[in-house]
Amino acid sequence: MEFARQVWTIVWKDIIVEARSRQIVAPVLVFAVLVLVIFNFALSPTSSNIPQLAPGVLWVSFTFAGVLSVNRSFVLENENGSILGLMLSPVSREALFTGKMLSNLIFIGAVELVTVPVFSVLFNQELFPPMLLVVLFLATSGFSAVGSIFAALAINTRFREIMLPLLMFPVVVPVIISAVKATEIILTSSPAGDMIKWLEMLVAFDLIFFLIAAVAFEYVIEE
Amino acid sequence: MTTKHLEKINSLLLPVCFAGVLLVMYMALGWAPLETTEGHVQRIFYVHVPVSWSAFVAFFVVFVSSILFLIKRSEKWDWLAVSAAELGLLMTTLSLISGIIWGRPTWGVWWVWDPRLTSTLLMWMIYVAYLMVRAYSSEAGRGSRMAAVIGIIGFADVPVVYYSVVWWQNIHPQPLIRPGNLELTGSMALVLLTSTIVFTIFLFYLISRRFLLEKATSELAVMKRTLREEEQDARIAKIKIDRAENK
């Protein structure tokens, strides 16, 4: 219980900071929509091929937007030296990591929840297939777990904006593969049997990445 | 094991490696029988498999020494990790290039998004990032620690990537020729075995050379720092003396 309270305190702190500074969700959302616009011209989708192209377009947009969002969340801590405050606060490193991961999940999730209907309108799809919520939640959890540890790691380097995607994308590929496949099944209305397999894979990847990252986090932010 | 021992082993290993590479070249290019379906192209196999194996061994060394570095905090594990990572990256590069050269005449394509190829490519990228983090870290000590974390997560990630691509293919079979299994005759297997042993010894030779270089570099950096500090101290002392004299 104590653990949950500590995690929530960190998440709430991030939400308040974001509500007052508006540094993450709004610009990242605009960026995600811009990626959709670029894809429109890059792929010139028609109504017949859109269900095949859509999962890729959506997840490329989320991956790029997600990496910006995750980066911001730690650059902010670093710029103001508040990472030291976090480290000095009487919470375990695991709680700190979980809190950071959840606030990243919330911010990226918020971007995704707006991007999906915008995408559907722009490409004439069903507005928001309900099953997509499950895929978004599971995939973004895994993405945030990998993103949070590597963002904490990348703030220790010069050129951190470019180092973060270089570190993170190769590792997060399994999550992206499963997310794209599950989304494809939803958007093409294929039989749901295969989708369960992909969702199970996503759960497995989430657990693996969360556990490894939570343990490794201690070594990343120590001084 | 002291540096002296390591240097001694190294000087013994060098002629072994040299003779071994010559032997493997002879065996692979001259002695091994011609493969019936692929022809001479198949001989690249005697390099491709051993370098791929060496890459994996090297990254395993990175993984183990990264864990030991985080637990024991002794610099020597960090030196070993960076040495093995650089050579692992070299071996992975060779593996990818030899595979691509071999793939074109055999499968008719340079590249297939097959589990083995995809996970090798991503493994290559993870260790490029590993070396970049070391090079771009804001402080040297931090770089080692960050790299150790990547060395552990990266290695654990390779099988995960592999299986995710296996699944990706199972559900959507690709209309391409899959890398088939070669029918190995006894003498072919012998060449492969010899070549693998030689490459593994060569890998360890190179890792230990690189290790000694890293050790020397790091010791030199410490020496330079102490020298600079001593110089500075001397300068401050001189200024103090001058001031005292002026009074």
JSON list of C-alpha atoms in Angstrom, two decimals, chain A residues 150 153 156-159 163 166-167 170-171 173-174 177 181 184 194 197-198 201 205 209 212 216 219-220 222-223, chain B residues 70 73 122 125-126 129 132-133 135-138 142 145-146 149-150 153 156-157 160-161 164-165 167-168 171-172:
[
{"chain": "A", "resi": 150, "resn": "PHE", "atom": "CA", "xyz": [16.60, 4.69, -21.40]},
{"chain": "A", "resi": 153, "resn": "LEU", "atom": "CA", "xyz": [20.12, 6.81, -19.01]},
{"chain": "A", "resi": 156, "resn": "ASN", "atom": "CA", "xyz": [23.74, 11.40, -18.74]},
{"chain": "A", "resi": 157, "resn": "THR", "atom": "CA", "xyz": [25.02, 11.74, -22.29]},
{"chain": "A", "resi": 158, "resn": "ARG", "atom": "CA", "xyz": [25.64, 14.60, -24.66]},
{"chain": "A", "resi": 159, "resn": "PHE", "atom": "CA", "xyz": [23.36, 14.58, -27.75]},
{"chain": "A", "resi": 163, "resn": "MET", "atom": "CA", "xyz": [20.85, 8.90, -28.17]},
{"chain": "A", "resi": 166, "resn": "LEU", "atom": "CA", "xyz": [19.12, 4.93, -30.83]},
{"chain": "A", "resi": 167, "resn": "LEU", "atom": "CA", "xyz": [19.05, 3.11, -27.51]},
{"chain": "A", "resi": 170, "resn": "PRO", "atom": "CA", "xyz": [16.14, -1.69, -31.14]},
{"chain": "A", "resi": 171, "resn": "VAL", "atom": "CA", "xyz": [15.02, -2.87, -27.71]},
{"chain": "A", "resi": 173, "resn": "VAL", "atom": "CA", "xyz": [10.93, -3.68, -31.47]},
{"chain": "A", "resi": 174, "resn": "PRO", "atom": "CA", "xyz": [9.07, -6.73, -30.04]},
{"chain": "A", "resi": 177, "resn": "ILE", "atom": "CA", "xyz": [5.70, -5.80, -33.83]},
{"chain": "A", "resi": 181, "resn": "LYS", "atom": "CA", "xyz": [-0.08, -6.95, -35.76]},
{"chain": "A", "resi": 184, "resn": "GLU", "atom": "CA", "xyz": [-3.94, -4.78, -38.13]},
{"chain": "A", "resi": 194, "resn": "ASP", "atom": "CA", "xyz": [-4.90, -14.40, -33.60]},
{"chain": "A", "resi": 197, "resn": "LYS", "atom": "CA", "xyz": [-2.05, -14.37, -29.12]},
{"chain": "A", "resi": 198, "resn": "TRP", "atom": "CA", "xyz": [-0.60, -10.93, -29.84]},
{"chain": "A", "resi": 201, "resn": "MET", "atom": "CA", "xyz": [2.69, -11.53, -26.22]},
{"chain": "A", "resi": 205, "resn": "PHE", "atom": "CA", "xyz": [6.84, -8.27, -23.13]},
{"chain": "A", "resi": 209, "resn": "PHE", "atom": "CA", "xyz": [10.68, -5.13, -19.82]},
{"chain": "A", "resi": 212, "resn": "ILE", "atom": "CA", "xyz": [14.37, -5.72, -16.10]},
{"chain": "A", "resi": 216, "resn": "ALA", "atom": "CA", "xyz": [18.28, -1.75, -13.66]},
{"chain": "A", "resi": 219, "resn": "TYR", "atom": "CA", "xyz": [22.07, 1.54, -11.34]},
{"chain": "A", "resi": 220, "resn": "VAL", "atom": "CA", "xyz": [21.12, 4.23, -13.83]},
{"chain": "A", "resi": 222, "resn": "GLU", "atom": "CA", "xyz": [22.71, 6.46, -8.59]},
{"chain": "A", "resi": 223, "resn": "GLU", "atom": "CA", "xyz": [25.36, 9.13, -8.06]},
{"chain": "B", "resi": 70, "resn": "LEU", "atom": "CA", "xyz": [27.80, -3.31, -11.44]},
{"chain": "B", "resi": 73, "resn": "ARG", "atom": "CA", "xyz": [32.67, -1.83, -9.27]},
{"chain": "B", "resi": 122, "resn": "LEU", "atom": "CA", "xyz": [19.06, -5.22, -34.05]},
{"chain": "B", "resi": 125, "resn": "MET", "atom": "CA", "xyz": [22.37, -1.56, -33.45]},
{"chain": "B", "resi": 126, "resn": "ILE", "atom": "CA", "xyz": [22.17, -2.13, -29.70]},
{"chain": "B", "resi": 129, "resn": "ALA", "atom": "CA", "xyz": [24.41, 2.51, -29.16]},
{"chain": "B", "resi": 132, "resn": "MET", "atom": "CA", "xyz": [28.09, 5.65, -28.45]},
{"chain": "B", "resi": 133, "resn": "VAL", "atom": "CA", "xyz": [26.86, 6.03, -24.89]},
{"chain": "B", "resi": 135, "resn": "ALA", "atom": "CA", "xyz": [31.80, 7.96, -26.14]},
{"chain": "B", "resi": 136, "resn": "TYR", "atom": "CA", "xyz": [29.17, 10.64, -25.49]},
{"chain": "B", "resi": 137, "resn": "SER", "atom": "CA", "xyz": [28.72, 10.30, -21.74]},
{"chain": "B", "resi": 138, "resn": "SER", "atom": "CA", "xyz": [29.12, 13.49, -19.75]},
{"chain": "B", "resi": 142, "resn": "ARG", "atom": "CA", "xyz": [28.94, 7.45, -15.59]},
{"chain": "B", "resi": 145, "resn": "ARG", "atom": "CA", "xyz": [27.78, 2.45, -15.57]},
{"chain": "B", "resi": 146, "resn": "MET", "atom": "CA", "xyz": [25.27, 3.39, -18.28]},
{"chain": "B", "resi": 149, "resn": "VAL", "atom": "CA", "xyz": [23.10, -1.37, -18.00]},
{"chain": "B", "resi": 150, "resn": "ILE", "atom": "CA", "xyz": [22.81, -1.42, -21.81]},
{"chain": "B", "resi": 153, "resn": "ILE", "atom": "CA", "xyz": [19.40, -5.18, -21.19]},
{"chain": "B", "resi": 156, "resn": "ALA", "atom": "CA", "xyz": [18.55, -10.07, -22.63]},
{"chain": "B", "resi": 157, "resn": "ASP", "atom": "CA", "xyz": [16.64, -8.40, -25.47]},
{"chain": "B", "resi": 160, "resn": "VAL", "atom": "CA", "xyz": [13.05, -11.62, -27.11]},
{"chain": "B", "resi": 161, "resn": "VAL", "atom": "CA", "xyz": [13.48, -9.99, -30.52]},
{"chain": "B", "resi": 164, "resn": "SER", "atom": "CA", "xyz": [8.89, -11.98, -31.63]},
{"chain": "B", "resi": 165, "resn": "VAL", "atom": "CA", "xyz": [10.06, -12.23, -35.25]},
{"chain": "B", "resi": 167, "resn": "TRP", "atom": "CA", "xyz": [5.88, -15.27, -34.23]},
{"chain": "B", "resi": 168, "resn": "TRP", "atom": "CA", "xyz": [5.54, -12.46, -36.72]},
{"chain": "B", "resi": 171, "resn": "ILE", "atom": "CA", "xyz": [1.29, -15.75, -38.54]},
{"chain": "B", "resi": 172, "resn": "HIS", "atom": "CA", "xyz": [2.23, -14.04, -41.79]}
]
